[in-house]
Amino acid sequence: MTINQSGWKPTTPVASASETGTVTGNRALMLEEALIFEIGDTETTGVDFYLPSRSREGLGEGLSSLLRTAPIGLPGLTEPETVRHYTRLSRQNYAIDLGLFPLGSCTMKHNPRLNEKMARLPGFADLHPLAPRETVQGALELINELAFWLIDLTGMHGVAMSPKAGAHGELCGLLCIRAALEARGDPREVVLVPESAHGTNPATAAFCGYRVENIPATSAGRVDLEALKARLGPDVAAVMITNPNTCGLFEPEMKAISDAVHAVGGFVYCDGANFNAIVGKVRPGDLGVDAMHINLHKTFSTPHGGGGPGSGPVVLSEALSPFAPLPYTARTADSVVHLVEEEQADAFSAEHFGGKVQSFGRMTAFHGQMGMFVRALAYILSHGADGLKQVAEDAVLNANYILRSLEDVLDAPFAHSGPCMHEALFSDKGFADGFSTLDLAKALIDEGYHPMTMYFPLVVHGAMLVEPTETESKAALDQFIMALRSVAERAKAGDPALKTAPVHAPRRRLDETLAARKPIVAWKEPVPAAAEAPTPSEVGDR
Amino acid sequence: MRYLPLSNADRSAMLDTIGVAHVDELFRDVPEEARLDGPIRDLPLHASEMEVERHLTALSRKNVPAADAPFFLGCGAYKHHVPASVDHLIQRGEFLTAYTPYQPEIAQGTLQVLFEFQSQVARLFGCEVANASMYDGSTACWEAIGMARRITRKPKTIISSGLHPHYVGVCNTMAKFTGDRLETSLPALTAETDIEALLGAIDDETSAVVVQYPDILGRVADLSGLAAAAQARGALLIAVVTEPVALGLLKSPGEMGADIVVGEGQSIGVGLNFGGPYVGLFACREKHIRQMPGRIAGETIDADGRRGFVLTLSTREQHIRREKATSNICTNSGLCALAFSIHMTLLGEKGLRQLAELNHARASQLAARLAAIPGVRLVNDLFFNEFTLELPVEARPAVHKMVEKGVLGGVSLGRLYPGADTLRNGLVVAVTETATDKDMDALVQALEEVTK
């Protein structure tokens, strides 16, 4: 470890020998790692610069009053130190490359490495978003090709490619709906959102200026169609449905829901986060959906990268397509792919769409997530027509296998409702007093698994949502089932050891209340009085 | 089917366990009339790795990568050299294929990186706190306006004419639906920024003043007077940085008094990617931390008293507050934030300063040479690595003529501001450390020829 030349010291001790039995705090292959601010310094750099052959000339001297005078305080490390720092940190993460990652509603599947290789081709990765169009025809063609498959697979009419993530796509879809309603002089005020919806749905509707009203779920975990019909009226702009829903169930009355919404002049927004369960089996367009975002990173696999970036193109019905945000891509009769931006939007619309395109504007600075477009297209072509269908079937098969293999030991509130789709829902009903989903989840960590989604959906108390995805083998599922069964039995028996889990992870249970009550979200150089590292008990008293 | 591990024997055994005869019975809730039978229309059957690679490589070859030509485009996306170890490290599976750190005990790697990233961004921007990243600079800019509105409870936002027009577009789109009042105007081809005009526009209704630094024409100006004037009327100053490398040389907006500083982090570690994925940067004063959108990693201790990190302050978020959430965003640009943070760690303060000086020196040299071309005027004399030229001809066709000469010579203001006659001769040229002497010679020659 580098001696920190500026004299910065850790704010808190990494560990003490008494806790880990080692003087370093390391445990064999599990290595503790200090912050870059504690090991780097402002005079070290891991980059060598070439010296320009011509000297700097007289311009720019007027900048003097704007030049930095005080140091920024950015630590630097050499390349070997940098590689070691980040490699050590990486080993403190669970990842899909290490094992099953059964986060329901999040869809953690294998990430093909070909997709990574393709996204890094200089002909895609090294293109400027404002490059002259004649120099990026291949990129536009790729966007157009992907757009074609997204439309084809969903049975829709158009697609807005630029949204940056699923929630951004929701925003895009609702803005299209709002623009379409305003274009027909029919502003409406209310968006209906079922209880089982993702939390982003109501947040998005509120962001678009709508009043949000909840629609209850039936005891079978579906949208209550009668309650929905009773609420529909001329003030309802849209209904936001997640299908398959977050209880892991398909909404069998989806078409009836759509028809009822359309009958009162509203639109149907479908949260397509779970499209991977039905791709190649059902087209949302056939169910009357008007707008649906597709999480490319979930259905068509982009690595989640510790929380993003995602990509959320929105497929649109014929009624909504003209309102899609700029820029969009379109191929003309001469086979040239056009990227349509503000500058040509009106002329292009007049020439090729009879003037019907009335985009509501721009949602992001450039064209969207090109890197994800490349990965998604590689995924679609690799699977092909037979493979995509198999993806949905295997995802659903795997989830039902888990549901049926565990329903005798874990409460499965909707198991009686029929097969689940790509995720299985359990609850903590039957656990010993004082034992919760959290305890089971933390014990699973010690068994070498990332826990399932906890406490979601909100309609089930102590919910556990398990999504295995299609890239798990039967052997992997069997081992997971064995582990989950064992932990569930311990939770029902009230095994006190569960309360202290995890014990084998890089950290034991972390104090989230302390983090929120006294937030420390950036490193601060210790003040001299506190230069000596506090003991753990002092830290706990903060 | 190389990605699907189940064998047909596995599938049969699993169907037996479930108690159904055929997988289609698992789809029985799907209405019969909506089910697709047979393979997907038009889509070919599954392809080998080699076939897919050939198809995509062929598409990629129809493009001209920035590295393959003398290249001078900027305006919100910049070509910088990214050290090889950055991409190598972000491709480690434990970073690449991890999810959002919802289980902190087994996500300390990602969480510590985010904490370090936040610390780097806060320092770079001269603020006390930063979040764990946003989608990109333009969406971060809109979120900053929303945050200012929540803090000040005032309706009007004044936007500098120097803000990237696509950022203005994003804000206008959102404001149309949220009812915010935005005021902005076109930039003028002058060396002066619009600070005087902004000072005059601030009133008691003003929630925030949004200013870009350096601005869309590459101009830089002292923001401290503007910050003081805004704050005196109860408004906030939001500064937008699209080229963070500039802050290796120039004072940070936070140092000059900005309340919220947002930016695009693409320049550091991420690469051009034809516009995405990028990484939005978001920093502010500590007193506003609970109004800051997006994810935040925070320091805490575990049951043994050891330091650790968790996602924190999530009480503002959509999964808890639903329709009352401060934002609908539910993700960040984690992997891009990691790339930014690794590149920044490799640079360190010393490297960032050297990189910034190199960029500024290269730009200064080229600006002087281009300004010497007959009929070409250098609009701004104060700039970092990007400046605007007024050509004796329309810039948009000039850019395309330069492409024919093999030079990617800049961004025409005609492309960014369609229909604005006063800007049609404007060409924005960005010069980074990647421009060689030969590249610069090629641009000088090409611009001479196309402006004759």
mmCIF file with all atom_site columns, N, CA and C in Angstrom, chain A residues 340-388:
data_model
loop_
_atom_site.group_PDB
_atom_site.id
_atom_site.type_symbol
_atom_site.label_atom_id
_atom_site.label_alt_id
_atom_site.label_comp_id
_atom_site.label_asym_id
_atom_site.label_entity_id
_atom_site.label_seq_id
_atom_site.pdbx_PDB_ins_code
_atom_site.Cartn_x
_atom_site.Cartn_y
_atom_site.Cartn_z
_atom_site.occupancy
_atom_site.B_iso_or_equiv
_atom_site.pdbx_formal_charge
_atom_site.auth_seq_id
_atom_site.auth_comp_id
_atom_site.auth_asym_id
_atom_site.auth_atom_id
_atom_site.pdbx_PDB_model_num
ATOM 1   N N  . VAL A 1 340 ? -33.512 11.576  -38.098 1.00 0.00 ? 340 VAL A N  1
ATOM 2   C CA . VAL A 1 340 ? -34.313 12.791  -38.182 1.00 0.00 ? 340 VAL A CA 1
ATOM 3   C C  . VAL A 1 340 ? -34.190 13.566  -36.881 1.00 0.00 ? 340 VAL A C  1
ATOM 4   N N  . GLU A 1 341 ? -33.631 14.765  -36.996 1.00 0.00 ? 341 GLU A N  1
ATOM 5   C CA . GLU A 1 341 ? -33.496 15.634  -35.828 1.00 0.00 ? 341 GLU A CA 1
ATOM 6   C C  . GLU A 1 341 ? -34.314 16.901  -36.081 1.00 0.00 ? 341 GLU A C  1
ATOM 7   N N  . GLU A 1 342 ? -34.212 17.852  -35.156 1.00 0.00 ? 342 GLU A N  1
ATOM 8   C CA . GLU A 1 342 ? -35.008 19.080  -35.244 1.00 0.00 ? 342 GLU A CA 1
ATOM 9   C C  . GLU A 1 342 ? -34.904 19.698  -36.631 1.00 0.00 ? 342 GLU A C  1
ATOM 10  N N  . GLU A 1 343 ? -33.691 19.690  -37.157 1.00 0.00 ? 343 GLU A N  1
ATOM 11  C CA . GLU A 1 343 ? -33.431 20.444  -38.372 1.00 0.00 ? 343 GLU A CA 1
ATOM 12  C C  . GLU A 1 343 ? -34.244 19.951  -39.571 1.00 0.00 ? 343 GLU A C  1
ATOM 13  N N  . GLN A 1 344 ? -34.491 18.627  -39.656 1.00 0.00 ? 344 GLN A N  1
ATOM 14  C CA . GLN A 1 344 ? -35.262 18.159  -40.821 1.00 0.00 ? 344 GLN A CA 1
ATOM 15  C C  . GLN A 1 344 ? -36.625 17.608  -40.444 1.00 0.00 ? 344 GLN A C  1
ATOM 16  N N  . ALA A 1 345 ? -37.014 17.720  -39.194 1.00 0.00 ? 345 ALA A N  1
ATOM 17  C CA . ALA A 1 345 ? -38.221 17.008  -38.754 1.00 0.00 ? 345 ALA A CA 1
ATOM 18  C C  . ALA A 1 345 ? -39.457 17.364  -39.584 1.00 0.00 ? 345 ALA A C  1
ATOM 19  N N  . ASP A 1 346 ? -39.692 18.660  -39.780 1.00 0.00 ? 346 ASP A N  1
ATOM 20  C CA . ASP A 1 346 ? -40.905 19.060  -40.495 1.00 0.00 ? 346 ASP A CA 1
ATOM 21  C C  . ASP A 1 346 ? -40.854 18.637  -41.960 1.00 0.00 ? 346 ASP A C  1
ATOM 22  N N  . ALA A 1 347 ? -39.706 18.909  -42.590 1.00 0.00 ? 347 ALA A N  1
ATOM 23  C CA . ALA A 1 347 ? -39.580 18.580  -44.007 1.00 0.00 ? 347 ALA A CA 1
ATOM 24  C C  . ALA A 1 347 ? -39.683 17.074  -44.210 1.00 0.00 ? 347 ALA A C  1
ATOM 25  N N  . PHE A 1 348 ? -39.053 16.319  -43.321 1.00 0.00 ? 348 PHE A N  1
ATOM 26  C CA . PHE A 1 348 ? -39.060 14.868  -43.461 1.00 0.00 ? 348 PHE A CA 1
ATOM 27  C C  . PHE A 1 348 ? -40.483 14.333  -43.287 1.00 0.00 ? 348 PHE A C  1
ATOM 28  N N  . SER A 1 349 ? -41.173 14.861  -42.312 1.00 0.00 ? 349 SER A N  1
ATOM 29  C CA . SER A 1 349 ? -42.536 14.435  -42.048 1.00 0.00 ? 349 SER A CA 1
ATOM 30  C C  . SER A 1 349 ? -43.432 14.738  -43.248 1.00 0.00 ? 349 SER A C  1
ATOM 31  N N  . ALA A 1 350 ? -43.258 15.925  -43.812 1.00 0.00 ? 350 ALA A N  1
ATOM 32  C CA . ALA A 1 350 ? -44.091 16.309  -44.963 1.00 0.00 ? 350 ALA A CA 1
ATOM 33  C C  . ALA A 1 350 ? -43.827 15.378  -46.138 1.00 0.00 ? 350 ALA A C  1
ATOM 34  N N  . GLU A 1 351 ? -42.528 15.053  -46.342 1.00 0.00 ? 351 GLU A N  1
ATOM 35  C CA . GLU A 1 351 ? -42.177 14.282  -47.525 1.00 0.00 ? 351 GLU A CA 1
ATOM 36  C C  . GLU A 1 351 ? -42.539 12.802  -47.375 1.00 0.00 ? 351 GLU A C  1
ATOM 37  N N  . HIS A 1 352 ? -42.329 12.265  -46.183 1.00 0.00 ? 352 HIS A N  1
ATOM 38  C CA . HIS A 1 352 ? -42.459 10.811  -46.049 1.00 0.00 ? 352 HIS A CA 1
ATOM 39  C C  . HIS A 1 352 ? -43.632 10.350  -45.196 1.00 0.00 ? 352 HIS A C  1
ATOM 40  N N  . PHE A 1 353 ? -44.199 11.217  -44.389 1.00 0.00 ? 353 PHE A N  1
ATOM 41  C CA . PHE A 1 353 ? -45.293 10.787  -43.523 1.00 0.00 ? 353 PHE A CA 1
ATOM 42  C C  . PHE A 1 353 ? -46.527 11.662  -43.700 1.00 0.00 ? 353 PHE A C  1
ATOM 43  N N  . GLY A 1 354 ? -46.613 12.295  -44.841 1.00 0.00 ? 354 GLY A N  1
ATOM 44  C CA . GLY A 1 354 ? -47.784 13.142  -45.090 1.00 0.00 ? 354 GLY A CA 1
ATOM 45  C C  . GLY A 1 354 ? -47.959 14.225  -44.044 1.00 0.00 ? 354 GLY A C  1
ATOM 46  N N  . GLY A 1 355 ? -46.863 14.659  -43.425 1.00 0.00 ? 355 GLY A N  1
ATOM 47  C CA . GLY A 1 355 ? -46.929 15.749  -42.452 1.00 0.00 ? 355 GLY A CA 1
ATOM 48  C C  . GLY A 1 355 ? -47.527 15.357  -41.121 1.00 0.00 ? 355 GLY A C  1
ATOM 49  N N  . LYS A 1 356 ? -47.642 14.048  -40.894 1.00 0.00 ? 356 LYS A N  1
ATOM 50  C CA . LYS A 1 356 ? -48.364 13.624  -39.694 1.00 0.00 ? 356 LYS A CA 1
ATOM 51  C C  . LYS A 1 356 ? -47.493 13.542  -38.433 1.00 0.00 ? 356 LYS A C  1
ATOM 52  N N  . VAL A 1 357 ? -46.172 13.608  -38.615 1.00 0.00 ? 357 VAL A N  1
ATOM 53  C CA . VAL A 1 357 ? -45.309 13.452  -37.442 1.00 0.00 ? 357 VAL A CA 1
ATOM 54  C C  . VAL A 1 357 ? -45.302 14.744  -36.641 1.00 0.00 ? 357 VAL A C  1
ATOM 55  N N  . GLN A 1 358 ? -45.709 14.648  -35.386 1.00 0.00 ? 358 GLN A N  1
ATOM 56  C CA . GLN A 1 358 ? -45.736 15.844  -34.524 1.00 0.00 ? 358 GLN A CA 1
ATOM 57  C C  . GLN A 1 358 ? -45.017 15.507  -33.231 1.00 0.00 ? 358 GLN A C  1
ATOM 58  N N  . SER A 1 359 ? -43.726 15.271  -33.339 1.00 0.00 ? 359 SER A N  1
ATOM 59  C CA . SER A 1 359 ? -42.933 14.872  -32.191 1.00 0.00 ? 359 SER A CA 1
ATOM 60  C C  . SER A 1 359 ? -43.104 15.846  -31.023 1.00 0.00 ? 359 SER A C  1
ATOM 61  N N  . PHE A 1 360 ? -43.126 15.300  -29.835 1.00 0.00 ? 360 PHE A N  1
ATOM 62  C CA . PHE A 1 360 ? -43.246 16.191  -28.673 1.00 0.00 ? 360 PHE A CA 1
ATOM 63  C C  . PHE A 1 360 ? -41.915 16.793  -28.267 1.00 0.00 ? 360 PHE A C  1
ATOM 64  N N  . GLY A 1 361 ? -40.847 16.435  -28.948 1.00 0.00 ? 361 GLY A N  1
ATOM 65  C CA . GLY A 1 361 ? -39.560 17.074  -28.651 1.00 0.00 ? 361 GLY A CA 1
ATOM 66  C C  . GLY A 1 361 ? -38.492 16.071  -28.296 1.00 0.00 ? 361 GLY A C  1
ATOM 67  N N  . ARG A 1 362 ? -37.521 16.526  -27.543 1.00 0.00 ? 362 ARG A N  1
ATOM 68  C CA . ARG A 1 362 ? -36.331 15.731  -27.253 1.00 0.00 ? 362 ARG A CA 1
ATOM 69  C C  . ARG A 1 362 ? -36.362 15.266  -25.806 1.00 0.00 ? 362 ARG A C  1
ATOM 70  N N  . MET A 1 363 ? -35.923 14.049  -25.543 1.00 0.00 ? 363 MET A N  1
ATOM 71  C CA . MET A 1 363 ? -35.887 13.533  -24.169 1.00 0.00 ? 363 MET A CA 1
ATOM 72  C C  . MET A 1 363 ? -34.480 13.424  -23.613 1.00 0.00 ? 363 MET A C  1
ATOM 73  N N  . THR A 1 364 ? -33.509 13.429  -24.505 1.00 0.00 ? 364 THR A N  1
ATOM 74  C CA . THR A 1 364 ? -32.127 13.284  -24.083 1.00 0.00 ? 364 THR A CA 1
ATOM 75  C C  . THR A 1 364 ? -31.250 13.957  -25.125 1.00 0.00 ? 364 THR A C  1
ATOM 76  N N  . ALA A 1 365 ? -30.020 14.277  -24.754 1.00 0.00 ? 365 ALA A N  1
ATOM 77  C CA . ALA A 1 365 ? -29.176 15.091  -25.633 1.00 0.00 ? 365 ALA A CA 1
ATOM 78  C C  . ALA A 1 365 ? -28.965 14.433  -26.991 1.00 0.00 ? 365 ALA A C  1
ATOM 79  N N  . PHE A 1 366 ? -28.738 13.123  -27.024 1.00 0.00 ? 366 PHE A N  1
ATOM 80  C CA . PHE A 1 366 ? -28.383 12.519  -28.305 1.00 0.00 ? 366 PHE A CA 1
ATOM 81  C C  . PHE A 1 366 ? -29.358 11.402  -28.680 1.00 0.00 ? 366 PHE A C  1
ATOM 82  N N  . HIS A 1 367 ? -28.865 10.292  -29.254 1.00 0.00 ? 367 HIS A N  1
ATOM 83  C CA . HIS A 1 367 ? -29.796 9.334   -29.867 1.00 0.00 ? 367 HIS A CA 1
ATOM 84  C C  . HIS A 1 367 ? -30.224 8.200   -28.954 1.00 0.00 ? 367 HIS A C  1
ATOM 85  N N  . GLY A 1 368 ? -29.746 8.164   -27.738 1.00 0.00 ? 368 GLY A N  1
ATOM 86  C CA . GLY A 1 368 ? -30.065 7.020   -26.887 1.00 0.00 ? 368 GLY A CA 1
ATOM 87  C C  . GLY A 1 368 ? -28.835 6.172   -26.668 1.00 0.00 ? 368 GLY A C  1
ATOM 88  N N  . GLN A 1 369 ? -29.086 4.931   -26.242 1.00 0.00 ? 369 GLN A N  1
ATOM 89  C CA . GLN A 1 369 ? -27.981 4.085   -25.768 1.00 0.00 ? 369 GLN A CA 1
ATOM 90  C C  . GLN A 1 369 ? -27.446 3.189   -26.881 1.00 0.00 ? 369 GLN A C  1
ATOM 91  N N  . MET A 1 370 ? -26.645 3.762   -27.746 1.00 0.00 ? 370 MET A N  1
ATOM 92  C CA . MET A 1 370 ? -26.106 3.015   -28.882 1.00 0.00 ? 370 MET A CA 1
ATOM 93  C C  . MET A 1 370 ? -25.422 1.717   -28.445 1.00 0.00 ? 370 MET A C  1
ATOM 94  N N  . GLY A 1 371 ? -24.673 1.788   -27.365 1.00 0.00 ? 371 GLY A N  1
ATOM 95  C CA . GLY A 1 371 ? -23.962 0.599   -26.902 1.00 0.00 ? 371 GLY A CA 1
ATOM 96  C C  . GLY A 1 371 ? -24.925 -0.546  -26.605 1.00 0.00 ? 371 GLY A C  1
ATOM 97  N N  . MET A 1 372 ? -26.111 -0.230  -26.093 1.00 0.00 ? 372 MET A N  1
ATOM 98  C CA . MET A 1 372 ? -27.108 -1.248  -25.798 1.00 0.00 ? 372 MET A CA 1
ATOM 99  C C  . MET A 1 372 ? -27.818 -1.710  -27.062 1.00 0.00 ? 372 MET A C  1
ATOM 100 N N  . PHE A 1 373 ? -27.953 -0.810  -28.034 1.00 0.00 ? 373 PHE A N  1
ATOM 101 C CA . PHE A 1 373 ? -28.578 -1.205  -29.298 1.00 0.00 ? 373 PHE A CA 1
ATOM 102 C C  . PHE A 1 373 ? -27.742 -2.312  -29.955 1.00 0.00 ? 373 PHE A C  1
ATOM 103 N N  . VAL A 1 374 ? -26.434 -2.136  -29.926 1.00 0.00 ? 374 VAL A N  1
ATOM 104 C CA . VAL A 1 374 ? -25.562 -3.144  -30.540 1.00 0.00 ? 374 VAL A CA 1
ATOM 105 C C  . VAL A 1 374 ? -25.739 -4.478  -29.818 1.00 0.00 ? 374 VAL A C  1
ATOM 106 N N  . ARG A 1 375 ? -25.727 -4.440  -28.497 1.00 0.00 ? 375 ARG A N  1
ATOM 107 C CA . ARG A 1 375 ? -25.866 -5.676  -27.717 1.00 0.00 ? 375 ARG A CA 1
ATOM 108 C C  . ARG A 1 375 ? -27.218 -6.339  -27.977 1.00 0.00 ? 375 ARG A C  1
ATOM 109 N N  . ALA A 1 376 ? -28.271 -5.524  -28.031 1.00 0.00 ? 376 ALA A N  1
ATOM 110 C CA . ALA A 1 376 ? -29.614 -6.089  -28.214 1.00 0.00 ? 376 ALA A CA 1
ATOM 111 C C  . ALA A 1 376 ? -29.740 -6.751  -29.584 1.00 0.00 ? 376 ALA A C  1
ATOM 112 N N  . LEU A 1 377 ? -29.193 -6.118  -30.597 1.00 0.00 ? 377 LEU A N  1
ATOM 113 C CA . LEU A 1 377 ? -29.290 -6.715  -31.927 1.00 0.00 ? 377 LEU A CA 1
ATOM 114 C C  . LEU A 1 377 ? -28.482 -8.012  -31.984 1.00 0.00 ? 377 LEU A C  1
ATOM 115 N N  . ALA A 1 378 ? -27.302 -8.004  -31.384 1.00 0.00 ? 378 ALA A N  1
ATOM 116 C CA . ALA A 1 378 ? -26.490 -9.231  -31.357 1.00 0.00 ? 378 ALA A CA 1
ATOM 117 C C  . ALA A 1 378 ? -27.258 -10.351 -30.655 1.00 0.00 ? 378 ALA A C  1
ATOM 118 N N  . TYR A 1 379 ? -27.959 -9.997  -29.589 1.00 0.00 ? 379 TYR A N  1
ATOM 119 C CA . TYR A 1 379 ? -28.732 -10.981 -28.828 1.00 0.00 ? 379 TYR A CA 1
ATOM 120 C C  . TYR A 1 379 ? -29.878 -11.540 -29.674 1.00 0.00 ? 379 TYR A C  1
ATOM 121 N N  . ILE A 1 380 ? -30.609 -10.648 -30.333 1.00 0.00 ? 380 ILE A N  1
ATOM 122 C CA . ILE A 1 380 ? -31.764 -11.079 -31.140 1.00 0.00 ? 380 ILE A CA 1
ATOM 123 C C  . ILE A 1 380 ? -31.309 -11.993 -32.272 1.00 0.00 ? 380 ILE A C  1
ATOM 124 N N  . LEU A 1 381 ? -30.231 -11.618 -32.954 1.00 0.00 ? 381 LEU A N  1
ATOM 125 C CA . LEU A 1 381 ? -29.765 -12.436 -34.076 1.00 0.00 ? 381 LEU A CA 1
ATOM 126 C C  . LEU A 1 381 ? -29.185 -13.761 -33.579 1.00 0.00 ? 381 LEU A C  1
ATOM 127 N N  . SER A 1 382 ? -28.512 -13.746 -32.432 1.00 0.00 ? 382 SER A N  1
ATOM 128 C CA . SER A 1 382 ? -27.940 -14.987 -31.902 1.00 0.00 ? 382 SER A CA 1
ATOM 129 C C  . SER A 1 382 ? -29.037 -15.989 -31.552 1.00 0.00 ? 382 SER A C  1
ATOM 130 N N  . HIS A 1 383 ? -30.148 -15.510 -31.007 1.00 0.00 ? 383 HIS A N  1
ATOM 131 C CA . HIS A 1 383 ? -31.230 -16.412 -30.619 1.00 0.00 ? 383 HIS A CA 1
ATOM 132 C C  . HIS A 1 383 ? -32.126 -16.767 -31.800 1.00 0.00 ? 383 HIS A C  1
ATOM 133 N N  . GLY A 1 384 ? -32.374 -15.791 -32.632 1.00 0.00 ? 384 GLY A N  1
ATOM 134 C CA . GLY A 1 384 ? -33.211 -16.045 -33.791 1.00 0.00 ? 384 GLY A CA 1
ATOM 135 C C  . GLY A 1 384 ? -34.656 -16.361 -33.425 1.00 0.00 ? 384 GLY A C  1
ATOM 136 N N  . ALA A 1 385 ? -35.441 -16.676 -34.439 1.00 0.00 ? 385 ALA A N  1
ATOM 137 C CA . ALA A 1 385 ? -36.872 -16.904 -34.254 1.00 0.00 ? 385 ALA A CA 1
ATOM 138 C C  . ALA A 1 385 ? -37.132 -18.087 -33.329 1.00 0.00 ? 385 ALA A C  1
ATOM 139 N N  . ASP A 1 386 ? -36.323 -19.136 -33.438 1.00 0.00 ? 386 ASP A N  1
ATOM 140 C CA . ASP A 1 386 ? -36.523 -20.307 -32.581 1.00 0.00 ? 386 ASP A CA 1
ATOM 141 C C  . ASP A 1 386 ? -36.010 -20.040 -31.171 1.00 0.00 ? 386 ASP A C  1
ATOM 142 N N  . GLY A 1 387 ? -34.885 -19.372 -31.069 1.00 0.00 ? 387 GLY A N  1
ATOM 143 C CA . GLY A 1 387 ? -34.266 -19.152 -29.762 1.00 0.00 ? 387 GLY A CA 1
ATOM 144 C C  . GLY A 1 387 ? -35.043 -18.195 -28.877 1.00 0.00 ? 387 GLY A C  1
ATOM 145 N N  . LEU A 1 388 ? -35.583 -17.134 -29.457 1.00 0.00 ? 388 LEU A N  1
ATOM 146 C CA . LEU A 1 388 ? -36.309 -16.158 -28.630 1.00 0.00 ? 388 LEU A CA 1
ATOM 147 C C  . LEU A 1 388 ? -37.539 -16.801 -27.990 1.00 0.00 ? 388 LEU A C  1
#
